[in-house]
mmCIF file of C-alpha atoms and ligand atoms in Angstrom:
data_model
loop_
_atom_site.group_PDB
_atom_site.id
_atom_site.type_symbol
_atom_site.label_atom_id
_atom_site.label_comp_id
_atom_site.label_asym_id
_atom_site.label_seq_id
_atom_site.Cartn_x
_atom_site.Cartn_y
_atom_site.Cartn_z
ATOM 1 C CA MET Y 1 3.506 17.700 13.064
ATOM 2 C CA TRP Y 2 1.002 16.459 10.352
ATOM 3 C CA ARG Y 3 -2.400 17.742 10.226
ATOM 4 C CA PRO Y 4 -4.818 16.466 8.427
ATOM 5 C CA SER Y 5 -6.265 20.162 7.150
ATOM 6 C CA PHE Y 6 -9.462 18.431 6.511
ATOM 7 C CA SER Y 7 -11.408 18.869 10.441
ATOM 8 C CA LYS Y 8 -11.587 21.982 11.838
ATOM 9 C CA ASP Y 9 -12.059 19.420 15.267
ATOM 10 C CA TYR Y 10 -9.143 18.016 14.388
ATOM 11 C CA ASP Y 11 -7.299 21.666 15.739
ATOM 12 C CA SER Y 12 -8.812 21.465 18.578
ATOM 13 C CA THR Y 13 -7.464 17.968 20.130
ATOM 14 C CA PRO Y 14 -3.760 17.346 20.966
ATOM 15 C CA VAL Y 15 -1.896 14.881 19.012
ATOM 16 C CA ASN Y 16 -0.946 13.234 22.129
ATOM 17 C CA VAL Y 17 -4.337 11.788 22.879
ATOM 18 C CA ALA Y 18 -4.348 10.190 19.399
ATOM 19 C CA SER Y 19 -3.609 6.857 21.302
ATOM 20 C CA THR Y 20 -0.859 4.489 19.198
ATOM 21 C CA THR Y 21 -2.128 1.710 20.967
ATOM 22 C CA VAL Y 22 -5.704 1.374 19.970
ATOM 23 C CA VAL Y 23 -7.353 -1.578 19.666
ATOM 24 C CA MET Y 24 -10.521 -3.100 18.006
ATOM 25 C CA GLU Y 25 -11.225 -6.364 20.671
ATOM 26 C CA PRO Y 26 -14.271 -7.552 17.977
ATOM 27 C CA ARG Y 27 -17.224 -8.030 19.495
ATOM 28 C CA CYS Y 28 -19.085 -11.590 18.986
ATOM 29 C CA ASP Y 29 -22.460 -12.140 17.701
ATOM 30 C CA SER Y 30 -24.224 -14.851 20.164
ATOM 31 C CA ASN Y 31 -24.869 -16.897 16.691
ATOM 32 C CA LEU Y 32 -21.797 -17.497 15.309
ATOM 33 C CA SER Y 33 -20.118 -20.544 16.246
ATOM 34 C CA SER Y 34 -16.851 -20.341 18.306
ATOM 35 C CA MET Y 35 -14.766 -21.433 15.227
ATOM 36 C CA GLU Y 36 -15.663 -18.468 13.567
ATOM 37 C CA PHE Y 37 -15.537 -15.924 15.494
ATOM 38 C CA GLN Y 38 -11.933 -16.865 16.511
ATOM 39 C CA ALA Y 39 -11.461 -17.386 13.218
ATOM 40 C CA CYS Y 40 -12.839 -13.338 12.993
ATOM 41 C CA LYS Y 41 -11.031 -12.486 16.356
ATOM 42 C CA PHE Y 42 -7.425 -13.840 14.716
ATOM 43 C CA MET Y 43 -8.351 -12.059 11.191
ATOM 44 C CA SER Y 44 -8.466 -8.700 13.017
ATOM 45 C CA HIS Y 45 -4.989 -9.445 15.440
ATOM 46 C CA GLN Y 46 -3.762 -9.822 12.058
ATOM 47 C CA ALA Y 47 -5.376 -7.010 10.350
ATOM 48 C CA PHE Y 48 -4.520 -4.666 13.377
ATOM 49 C CA GLN Y 49 -0.716 -5.006 12.051
ATOM 50 C CA HIS Y 50 -0.951 -3.601 8.931
ATOM 51 C CA TRP Y 51 0.199 0.343 8.129
ATOM 52 C CA LYS Y 52 -2.901 0.836 6.178
ATOM 53 C CA VAL Y 53 -5.672 -0.497 9.327
ATOM 54 C CA GLN Y 54 -3.008 1.080 11.458
ATOM 55 C CA ILE Y 55 -3.145 4.590 10.178
ATOM 56 C CA LEU Y 56 -7.257 4.605 9.479
ATOM 57 C CA VAL Y 57 -6.920 3.421 13.525
ATOM 58 C CA ASN Y 58 -4.817 5.857 14.766
ATOM 59 C CA ALA Y 59 -6.742 8.541 12.549
ATOM 60 C CA LEU Y 60 -10.287 6.869 13.308
ATOM 61 C CA SER Y 61 -9.169 7.753 17.386
ATOM 62 C CA ALA Y 62 -7.233 11.103 17.242
ATOM 63 C CA MET Y 63 -10.794 12.439 15.242
ATOM 64 C CA LYS Y 64 -12.668 11.082 18.277
ATOM 65 C CA ALA Y 65 -14.756 8.560 16.267
ATOM 66 C CA PRO Y 66 -13.085 5.287 16.960
ATOM 67 C CA VAL Y 67 -15.614 2.702 16.299
ATOM 68 C CA ASP Y 68 -16.476 -0.874 17.243
ATOM 69 C CA LEU Y 69 -15.548 -3.273 15.637
ATOM 70 C CA VAL Y 70 -19.002 -6.626 14.885
ATOM 71 C CA CYS Y 71 -17.780 -10.142 13.982
ATOM 72 C CA VAL Y 72 -21.706 -11.468 12.716
ATOM 73 C CA ARG Y 73 -23.757 -14.061 10.761
ATOM 74 C CA CYS Y 74 -24.681 -13.533 7.530
ATOM 75 C CA PRO Y 75 -27.632 -14.716 5.296
ATOM 76 C CA SER Y 76 -26.049 -16.416 2.444
ATOM 77 C CA ASP Y 77 -28.245 -14.954 -0.174
ATOM 78 C CA VAL Y 78 -26.540 -11.502 0.426
ATOM 79 C CA ARG Y 79 -24.201 -10.136 -1.548
ATOM 80 C CA HIS Y 80 -22.417 -7.968 1.541
ATOM 81 C CA ARG Y 81 -19.238 -9.076 3.664
ATOM 82 C CA ALA Y 82 -19.052 -6.559 6.127
ATOM 83 C CA GLY Y 83 -21.023 -2.781 6.726
ATOM 84 C CA TYR Y 84 -20.468 -0.023 8.110
ATOM 85 C CA SER Y 85 -23.066 1.631 10.546
ATOM 86 C CA PRO Y 86 -23.211 5.597 10.586
ATOM 87 C CA ARG Y 87 -25.826 5.681 13.405
ATOM 88 C CA HIS Y 88 -23.974 3.262 15.591
ATOM 89 C CA ASN Y 89 -19.723 4.214 14.845
ATOM 90 C CA LYS Y 90 -19.558 0.497 14.356
ATOM 91 C CA ILE Y 91 -17.688 -2.184 11.678
ATOM 92 C CA TRP Y 92 -19.739 -5.073 10.903
ATOM 93 C CA MET Y 93 -17.784 -8.727 9.854
ATOM 94 C CA CYS Y 94 -19.331 -11.763 8.439
ATOM 95 C CA ALA Y 95 -17.549 -13.735 10.045
ATOM 96 C CA ASN Y 96 -18.859 -16.426 7.758
ATOM 97 C CA LYS Y 97 -18.170 -15.336 4.965
ATOM 98 C CA ILE Y 98 -14.749 -14.911 5.040
ATOM 99 C CA TRP Y 99 -11.920 -16.675 5.685
ATOM 100 C CA ASN Y 100 -8.587 -15.399 4.373
ATOM 101 C CA PRO Y 101 -6.994 -13.242 6.058
ATOM 102 C CA PHE Y 102 -5.624 -10.617 3.007
ATOM 103 C CA GLU Y 103 -9.204 -10.272 1.816
ATOM 104 C CA PHE Y 104 -9.982 -10.095 5.583
ATOM 105 C CA ARG Y 105 -7.592 -6.844 5.549
ATOM 106 C CA ARG Y 106 -8.847 -5.458 2.460
ATOM 107 C CA VAL Y 107 -13.145 -5.360 3.575
ATOM 108 C CA LEU Y 108 -11.755 -4.252 6.489
ATOM 109 C CA THR Y 109 -9.912 -1.173 5.473
ATOM 110 C CA HIS Y 110 -12.533 -0.864 2.645
ATOM 111 C CA GLU Y 111 -15.047 0.513 5.655
ATOM 112 C CA LEU Y 112 -12.983 1.655 7.827
ATOM 113 C CA THR Y 113 -11.917 4.522 4.590
ATOM 114 C CA HIS Y 114 -16.338 4.884 5.216
ATOM 115 C CA ALA Y 115 -15.987 5.343 8.375
ATOM 116 C CA PHE Y 116 -13.531 8.050 8.247
ATOM 117 C CA ASP Y 117 -15.689 9.395 5.440
ATOM 118 C CA PHE Y 118 -18.358 9.551 8.144
ATOM 119 C CA ALA Y 119 -15.990 11.230 10.109
ATOM 120 C CA ARG Y 120 -13.921 14.458 8.998
ATOM 121 C CA ALA Y 121 -17.319 15.409 6.562
ATOM 122 C CA LYS Y 122 -20.752 15.585 7.150
ATOM 123 C CA VAL Y 123 -21.772 12.571 4.774
ATOM 124 C CA ASP Y 124 -25.319 12.941 3.752
ATOM 125 C CA THR Y 125 -26.654 9.029 2.861
ATOM 126 C CA GLY Y 126 -29.660 9.888 0.908
ATOM 127 C CA ASN Y 127 -27.509 11.839 -1.154
ATOM 128 C CA PRO Y 128 -25.881 9.133 -4.474
ATOM 129 C CA VAL Y 129 -22.904 11.840 -5.058
ATOM 130 C CA HIS Y 130 -21.883 11.709 -1.718
ATOM 131 C CA MET Y 131 -23.018 7.614 -2.072
ATOM 132 C CA ALA Y 132 -20.620 7.260 -4.433
ATOM 133 C CA CYS Y 133 -17.913 9.332 -2.820
ATOM 134 C CA THR Y 134 -17.021 7.073 -0.232
ATOM 135 C CA GLU Y 135 -17.182 3.993 -2.405
ATOM 136 C CA ILE Y 136 -14.625 5.675 -4.918
ATOM 137 C CA ARG Y 137 -13.016 6.175 -1.830
ATOM 138 C CA ALA Y 138 -13.433 2.815 -0.474
ATOM 139 C CA TRP Y 139 -12.570 0.679 -3.533
ATOM 140 C CA ASN Y 140 -9.609 2.573 -4.313
ATOM 141 C CA LEU Y 141 -7.843 3.051 -1.476
ATOM 142 C CA SER Y 142 -8.090 -0.369 -0.099
ATOM 143 C CA GLY Y 143 -6.337 -2.630 -2.037
ATOM 144 C CA GLU Y 144 -9.343 -4.683 -3.625
ATOM 145 C CA CYS Y 145 -9.179 -4.030 -6.738
ATOM 146 C CA ASP Y 146 -5.124 -3.481 -7.042
ATOM 147 C CA LEU Y 147 -3.549 -5.597 -9.325
ATOM 148 C CA TRP Y 148 -1.035 -7.408 -6.863
ATOM 149 C CA THR Y 149 -5.040 -8.525 -5.639
ATOM 150 C CA ASN Y 150 -6.558 -9.504 -8.645
ATOM 151 C CA TRP Y 151 -3.421 -10.461 -11.345
ATOM 152 C CA PHE Y 152 -4.831 -14.528 -12.470
ATOM 153 C CA LYS Y 153 -8.871 -12.321 -12.381
ATOM 154 C CA TYR Y 154 -6.691 -9.942 -15.197
ATOM 155 C CA LEU Y 155 -4.670 -11.904 -16.817
ATOM 156 C CA GLY Y 156 -4.971 -11.350 -20.357
ATOM 157 C CA GLU Y 157 -7.772 -8.334 -20.154
ATOM 158 C CA ASP Y 158 -6.795 -5.167 -21.593
ATOM 159 C CA MET Y 159 -4.787 -3.536 -18.349
ATOM 160 C CA ILE Y 160 -5.461 -0.041 -19.582
ATOM 161 C CA ASN Y 161 -7.182 1.728 -16.463
ATOM 162 C CA ARG Y 162 -7.942 -2.492 -15.240
ATOM 163 C CA LYS Y 163 -8.263 -0.911 -11.659
ATOM 164 C CA GLN Y 164 -10.230 2.327 -12.408
ATOM 165 C CA ARG Y 165 -12.405 0.204 -14.141
ATOM 166 C CA CYS Y 166 -12.979 -2.431 -10.975
ATOM 167 C CA VAL Y 167 -13.520 0.474 -8.650
ATOM 168 C CA ARG Y 168 -16.093 1.726 -10.912
ATOM 169 C CA ASP Y 169 -17.810 -1.504 -10.963
ATOM 170 C CA GLY Y 170 -16.984 -2.117 -7.141
ATOM 171 C CA ALA Y 171 -18.771 0.837 -6.143
ATOM 172 C CA MET Y 172 -21.572 0.964 -8.746
ATOM 173 C CA ALA Y 173 -22.447 -2.531 -7.504
ATOM 174 C CA SER Y 174 -22.319 -0.938 -3.413
ATOM 175 C CA LEU Y 175 -24.136 2.235 -5.045
ATOM 176 C CA LEU Y 176 -27.237 0.253 -6.244
ATOM 177 C CA GLU Y 177 -27.132 -1.963 -2.785
ATOM 178 C CA ASN Y 178 -28.412 0.630 -1.383
ATOM 179 C CA GLU Y 179 -31.382 0.996 -0.766
ATOM 180 C CA ARG Y 180 -31.900 4.592 -1.384
ATOM 181 C CA CYS Y 181 -29.718 4.298 -4.429
ATOM 182 C CA GLN Y 182 -31.399 1.996 -6.838
ATOM 183 C CA ASP Y 183 -31.470 4.074 -9.589
ATOM 184 C CA PRO Y 184 -29.671 2.684 -12.633
ATOM 185 C CA SER Y 185 -28.974 6.553 -14.376
ATOM 186 C CA VAL Y 186 -28.960 7.593 -10.796
ATOM 187 C CA ALA Y 187 -26.369 5.942 -10.192
ATOM 188 C CA ARG Y 188 -24.540 6.197 -12.628
ATOM 189 C CA ALA Y 189 -24.752 10.120 -12.343
ATOM 190 C CA ALA Y 190 -23.753 10.523 -9.101
ATOM 191 C CA MET Y 191 -20.683 8.212 -10.384
ATOM 192 C CA ASP Y 192 -19.445 10.375 -12.808
ATOM 193 C CA GLU Y 193 -19.578 13.694 -10.919
ATOM 194 C CA ALA Y 194 -17.987 12.161 -8.143
ATOM 195 C CA TRP Y 195 -15.796 10.546 -10.012
ATOM 196 C CA PRO Y 196 -12.765 13.568 -10.701
ATOM 197 C CA GLN Y 197 -12.909 14.780 -7.568
ATOM 198 C CA CYS Y 198 -12.401 11.030 -5.093
ATOM 199 C CA TRP Y 199 -10.889 9.070 -6.740
ATOM 200 C CA LYS Y 200 -7.732 11.576 -6.333
ATOM 201 C CA ASP Y 201 -8.505 11.528 -2.409
ATOM 202 C CA TYR Y 202 -6.111 9.874 -0.749
ATOM 203 C CA TRP Y 203 -6.616 10.802 3.081
ATOM 204 C CA PRO Y 204 -5.632 10.029 5.021
ATOM 205 C CA PHE Y 205 -2.922 8.275 3.003
ATOM 206 C CA THR Y 206 -0.257 10.846 2.097
ATOM 207 C CA THR Y 207 0.655 8.598 -1.152
ATOM 208 C CA LYS Y 208 -1.188 7.083 -4.351
ATOM 209 C CA PRO Y 209 -2.248 3.621 -3.702
ATOM 210 C CA ASP Y 210 -1.944 1.356 -6.413
ATOM 211 C CA LEU Y 211 0.910 -1.034 -5.694
ATOM 212 C CA ASP Y 212 1.738 0.186 -2.314
ATOM 213 C CA ASN Y 213 2.465 -2.718 -0.419
ATOM 214 C CA ARG Y 214 5.302 -0.313 1.070
ATOM 215 C CA TYR Y 215 4.560 0.333 4.990
ATOM 216 C CA ARG Y 216 5.635 2.896 6.093
ATOM 217 C CA GLN Y 217 4.416 4.014 10.153
ATOM 218 C CA SER Y 218 1.869 6.492 10.755
ATOM 219 C CA PRO Y 219 2.826 10.608 10.525
ATOM 220 C CA MET Y 220 1.037 10.985 13.426
ATOM 221 C CA LEU Y 221 2.807 8.388 15.015
ATOM 222 C CA LYS Y 222 5.969 10.234 14.916
HETATM 223 ZN ZN1 LIG A 307 -18.363 0.563 0.630
#
Protein backbone atom coordinates (compact mmCIF):
# COMPACT_ATOMS: atom_id res chain seq x y z
CA MET A 1 0.00 0.00 0.00
CA TRP A 2 1.36 3.34 -1.00
CA ARG A 3 1.66 5.99 1.65
CA PRO A 4 3.27 9.34 1.36
CA SER A 5 6.28 9.50 3.63
CA PHE A 6 5.88 13.17 4.47
CA SER A 7 2.75 13.28 6.51
CA LYS A 8 2.52 11.95 10.04
CA ASP A 9 -1.21 12.68 10.08
CA TYR A 10 -1.65 10.50 7.10
CA ASP A 11 -0.17 7.52 8.93
CA SER A 12 -2.92 7.62 11.51
CA THR A 13 -5.60 7.62 8.80
CA PRO A 14 -6.56 4.22 7.43
CA VAL A 15 -6.44 4.37 3.66
CA ASN A 16 -9.93 2.97 3.32
CA VAL A 17 -11.42 6.17 4.66
CA ALA A 18 -9.94 8.03 1.70
CA SER A 19 -12.99 8.72 -0.33
CA THR A 20 -12.81 7.37 -3.84
CA THR A 21 -15.85 9.25 -4.93
CA VAL A 22 -15.04 12.75 -3.85
CA VAL A 23 -17.21 15.10 -5.81
CA MET A 24 -16.33 18.70 -5.46
CA GLU A 25 -19.55 20.48 -6.22
CA PRO A 26 -18.72 24.07 -7.08
CA ARG A 27 -20.57 26.78 -5.25
CA CYS A 28 -21.70 29.94 -6.83
CA ASP A 29 -21.08 33.63 -6.32
CA SER A 30 -24.32 35.63 -6.70
CA ASN A 31 -22.50 38.11 -8.94
CA LEU A 32 -22.13 35.50 -11.66
CA SER A 33 -24.61 35.12 -14.47
CA SER A 34 -26.22 31.70 -14.52
CA MET A 35 -24.45 31.02 -17.84
CA GLU A 36 -21.07 31.68 -16.23
CA PHE A 37 -21.91 29.45 -13.29
CA GLN A 38 -23.14 26.65 -15.54
CA ALA A 39 -19.94 26.86 -17.60
CA CYS A 40 -17.82 26.80 -14.45
CA LYS A 41 -19.74 23.82 -13.12
CA PHE A 42 -19.47 21.98 -16.41
CA MET A 43 -15.73 22.60 -16.65
CA SER A 44 -15.13 21.47 -13.08
CA HIS A 45 -16.99 18.22 -13.73
CA GLN A 46 -14.82 17.72 -16.80
CA ALA A 47 -11.69 18.45 -14.80
CA PHE A 48 -12.62 15.93 -12.08
CA GLN A 49 -12.36 13.19 -14.69
CA HIS A 50 -8.68 13.90 -15.18
CA TRP A 51 -6.19 11.69 -13.37
CA LYS A 52 -4.06 14.53 -12.05
CA VAL A 53 -7.05 16.26 -10.49
CA GLN A 54 -8.28 12.95 -9.08
CA ILE A 55 -4.95 12.12 -7.47
CA LEU A 56 -4.78 15.55 -5.84
CA VAL A 57 -8.40 15.54 -4.68
CA ASN A 58 -8.04 12.06 -3.21
CA ALA A 59 -4.75 12.90 -1.54
CA LEU A 60 -6.40 15.94 0.05
CA SER A 61 -9.32 13.88 1.19
CA ALA A 62 -7.03 11.23 2.67
CA MET A 63 -5.10 13.91 4.51
CA LYS A 64 -8.39 15.16 5.92
CA ALA A 65 -8.01 18.46 4.16
CA PRO A 66 -10.66 18.40 1.44
CA VAL A 67 -11.07 21.71 -0.31
CA ASP A 68 -14.14 23.63 -1.32
CA LEU A 69 -14.51 24.92 -4.81
CA VAL A 70 -16.21 28.21 -5.53
CA CYS A 71 -16.95 29.82 -8.86
CA VAL A 72 -16.66 33.57 -8.50
CA ARG A 73 -16.70 36.75 -10.55
CA CYS A 74 -13.28 38.43 -10.65
CA PRO A 75 -12.62 42.04 -11.59
CA SER A 76 -11.42 42.33 -15.17
CA ASP A 77 -8.29 44.31 -14.33
CA VAL A 78 -6.58 41.63 -12.22
CA ARG A 79 -4.11 39.17 -13.68
CA HIS A 80 -5.07 36.11 -11.68
CA ARG A 81 -7.66 33.62 -12.87
CA ALA A 82 -8.02 31.62 -9.68
CA GLY A 83 -6.70 31.37 -6.17
CA TYR A 84 -6.42 29.27 -3.06
CA SER A 85 -7.15 30.46 0.44
CA PRO A 86 -5.34 28.39 3.07
CA ARG A 87 -7.33 30.00 5.86
CA HIS A 88 -10.68 28.91 4.44
CA ASN A 89 -9.29 25.93 2.59
CA LYS A 90 -11.11 27.06 -0.52
CA ILE A 91 -10.21 27.24 -4.16
CA TRP A 92 -11.92 29.95 -6.13
CA MET A 93 -12.03 30.02 -9.89
CA CYS A 94 -12.79 33.17 -11.86
CA ALA A 95 -15.80 31.91 -13.81
CA ASN A 96 -15.94 35.07 -15.89
CA LYS A 97 -12.34 34.63 -17.07
CA ILE A 98 -11.89 30.99 -18.04
CA TRP A 99 -13.80 29.54 -20.97
CA ASN A 100 -11.44 26.80 -22.08
CA PRO A 101 -11.94 23.47 -20.25
CA PHE A 102 -8.28 22.49 -20.66
CA GLU A 103 -7.10 25.77 -19.26
CA PHE A 104 -9.65 25.42 -16.46
CA ARG A 105 -8.26 21.99 -15.59
CA ARG A 106 -4.65 23.21 -15.54
CA VAL A 107 -5.52 26.21 -13.40
CA LEU A 108 -7.48 23.97 -11.01
CA THR A 109 -4.51 21.54 -10.82
CA HIS A 110 -2.27 24.52 -10.02
CA GLU A 111 -4.50 25.57 -7.11
CA LEU A 112 -4.92 21.97 -5.88
CA THR A 113 -1.13 21.69 -5.75
CA HIS A 114 -1.08 24.71 -3.42
CA ALA A 115 -3.79 23.09 -1.28
CA PHE A 116 -1.75 19.89 -1.16
CA ASP A 117 1.38 21.76 -0.09
CA PHE A 118 -0.49 23.50 2.71
CA ALA A 119 -1.94 20.17 3.86
CA ARG A 120 1.34 18.29 3.95
CA ALA A 121 3.59 20.86 5.54
CA LYS A 122 3.45 23.99 7.62
CA VAL A 123 3.68 26.59 4.90
CA ASP A 124 4.42 30.05 6.18
CA THR A 125 2.73 32.53 3.82
CA GLY A 126 5.09 35.25 5.02
CA ASN A 127 8.18 33.27 4.04
CA PRO A 128 9.19 34.01 0.42
CA VAL A 129 11.10 30.70 0.12
CA HIS A 130 8.05 28.68 1.14
CA MET A 131 5.88 30.60 -1.29
CA ALA A 132 8.44 30.26 -4.08
CA CYS A 133 8.52 26.51 -3.53
CA THR A 134 4.78 25.98 -3.76
CA GLU A 135 4.58 28.24 -6.84
CA ILE A 136 7.38 26.32 -8.57
CA ARG A 137 5.57 23.04 -7.87
CA ALA A 138 2.19 24.40 -8.97
CA TRP A 139 3.56 25.75 -12.26
CA ASN A 140 5.54 22.58 -12.86
CA LEU A 141 2.87 19.98 -12.01
CA SER A 142 -0.21 21.71 -13.42
CA GLY A 143 0.86 21.32 -17.03
CA GLU A 144 0.65 25.06 -17.63
CA CYS A 145 4.22 25.03 -18.90
CA ASP A 146 4.23 21.75 -20.76
CA LEU A 147 5.51 21.79 -24.30
CA TRP A 148 2.28 20.32 -25.56
CA THR A 149 0.24 23.16 -24.04
CA ASN A 150 2.51 25.85 -25.39
CA TRP A 151 3.98 24.53 -28.63
CA PHE A 152 2.51 27.46 -30.57
CA LYS A 153 4.15 29.93 -28.20
CA TYR A 154 7.48 28.15 -28.14
CA LEU A 155 7.73 27.61 -31.88
CA GLY A 156 10.97 28.96 -33.25
CA GLU A 157 12.36 29.64 -29.80
CA ASP A 158 15.33 28.09 -28.16
CA MET A 159 13.83 24.91 -26.73
CA ILE A 160 16.60 24.14 -24.30
CA ASN A 161 15.27 24.47 -20.78
CA ARG A 162 12.13 26.07 -22.17
CA LYS A 163 9.92 24.45 -19.55
CA GLN A 164 12.24 25.47 -16.73
CA ARG A 165 12.14 29.05 -17.92
CA CYS A 166 8.35 29.01 -18.17
CA VAL A 167 7.97 27.60 -14.63
CA ARG A 168 10.42 30.20 -13.34
CA ASP A 169 8.70 33.12 -15.04
CA GLY A 170 5.27 31.94 -13.94
CA ALA A 171 6.32 31.34 -10.34
CA MET A 172 8.10 34.70 -10.26
CA ALA A 173 4.99 36.52 -11.53
CA SER A 174 2.81 34.72 -8.96
CA LEU A 175 5.24 35.61 -6.17
CA LEU A 176 5.25 39.28 -7.10
CA GLU A 177 1.45 39.33 -7.10
CA ASN A 178 1.51 38.41 -3.45
CA GLU A 179 1.47 41.67 -1.51
CA ARG A 180 3.83 40.21 1.08
CA CYS A 181 6.57 39.59 -1.44
CA GLN A 182 6.82 42.51 -3.80
CA ASP A 183 10.53 43.16 -3.76
CA PRO A 184 11.89 41.56 -6.97
CA SER A 185 15.32 40.96 -5.48
CA VAL A 186 13.84 39.13 -2.47
CA ALA A 187 11.62 37.11 -4.79
CA ARG A 188 14.55 36.22 -7.03
CA ALA A 189 16.69 35.10 -4.10
CA ALA A 190 13.80 33.00 -2.76
CA MET A 191 13.34 31.38 -6.17
CA ASP A 192 17.05 30.49 -6.37
CA GLU A 193 16.97 28.98 -2.92
CA ALA A 194 13.80 26.95 -3.46
CA TRP A 195 14.49 25.83 -7.02
CA PRO A 196 16.83 22.80 -6.71
CA GLN A 197 14.54 20.98 -4.24
CA CYS A 198 11.12 22.07 -5.38
CA TRP A 199 11.64 21.64 -9.11
CA LYS A 200 12.31 17.94 -8.47
CA ASP A 201 9.50 17.44 -6.00
CA TYR A 202 6.54 15.77 -7.73
CA TRP A 203 4.45 14.65 -4.76
CA PRO A 204 1.76 13.37 -4.77
CA PHE A 205 2.71 12.29 -8.28
CA THR A 206 5.30 9.61 -8.70
CA THR A 207 6.80 10.63 -12.01
CA LYS A 208 8.14 13.68 -13.71
CA PRO A 209 5.25 15.69 -15.10
CA ASP A 210 6.79 16.62 -18.45
CA LEU A 211 4.85 15.44 -21.45
CA ASP A 212 3.08 12.98 -19.22
CA ASN A 213 -0.42 12.58 -20.57
CA ARG A 214 -0.95 8.95 -19.76
CA TYR A 215 -3.72 8.05 -17.41
CA ARG A 216 -2.54 6.29 -14.32
CA GLN A 217 -4.83 5.32 -11.51
CA SER A 218 -3.98 6.89 -8.24
CA PRO A 219 -1.92 4.48 -6.13
CA MET A 220 -4.31 5.33 -3.32
CA LEU A 221 -7.24 3.82 -5.18
CA LYS A 222 -5.67 0.45 -5.79
ZN1 LIG B 1 0.05 29.80 -7.65
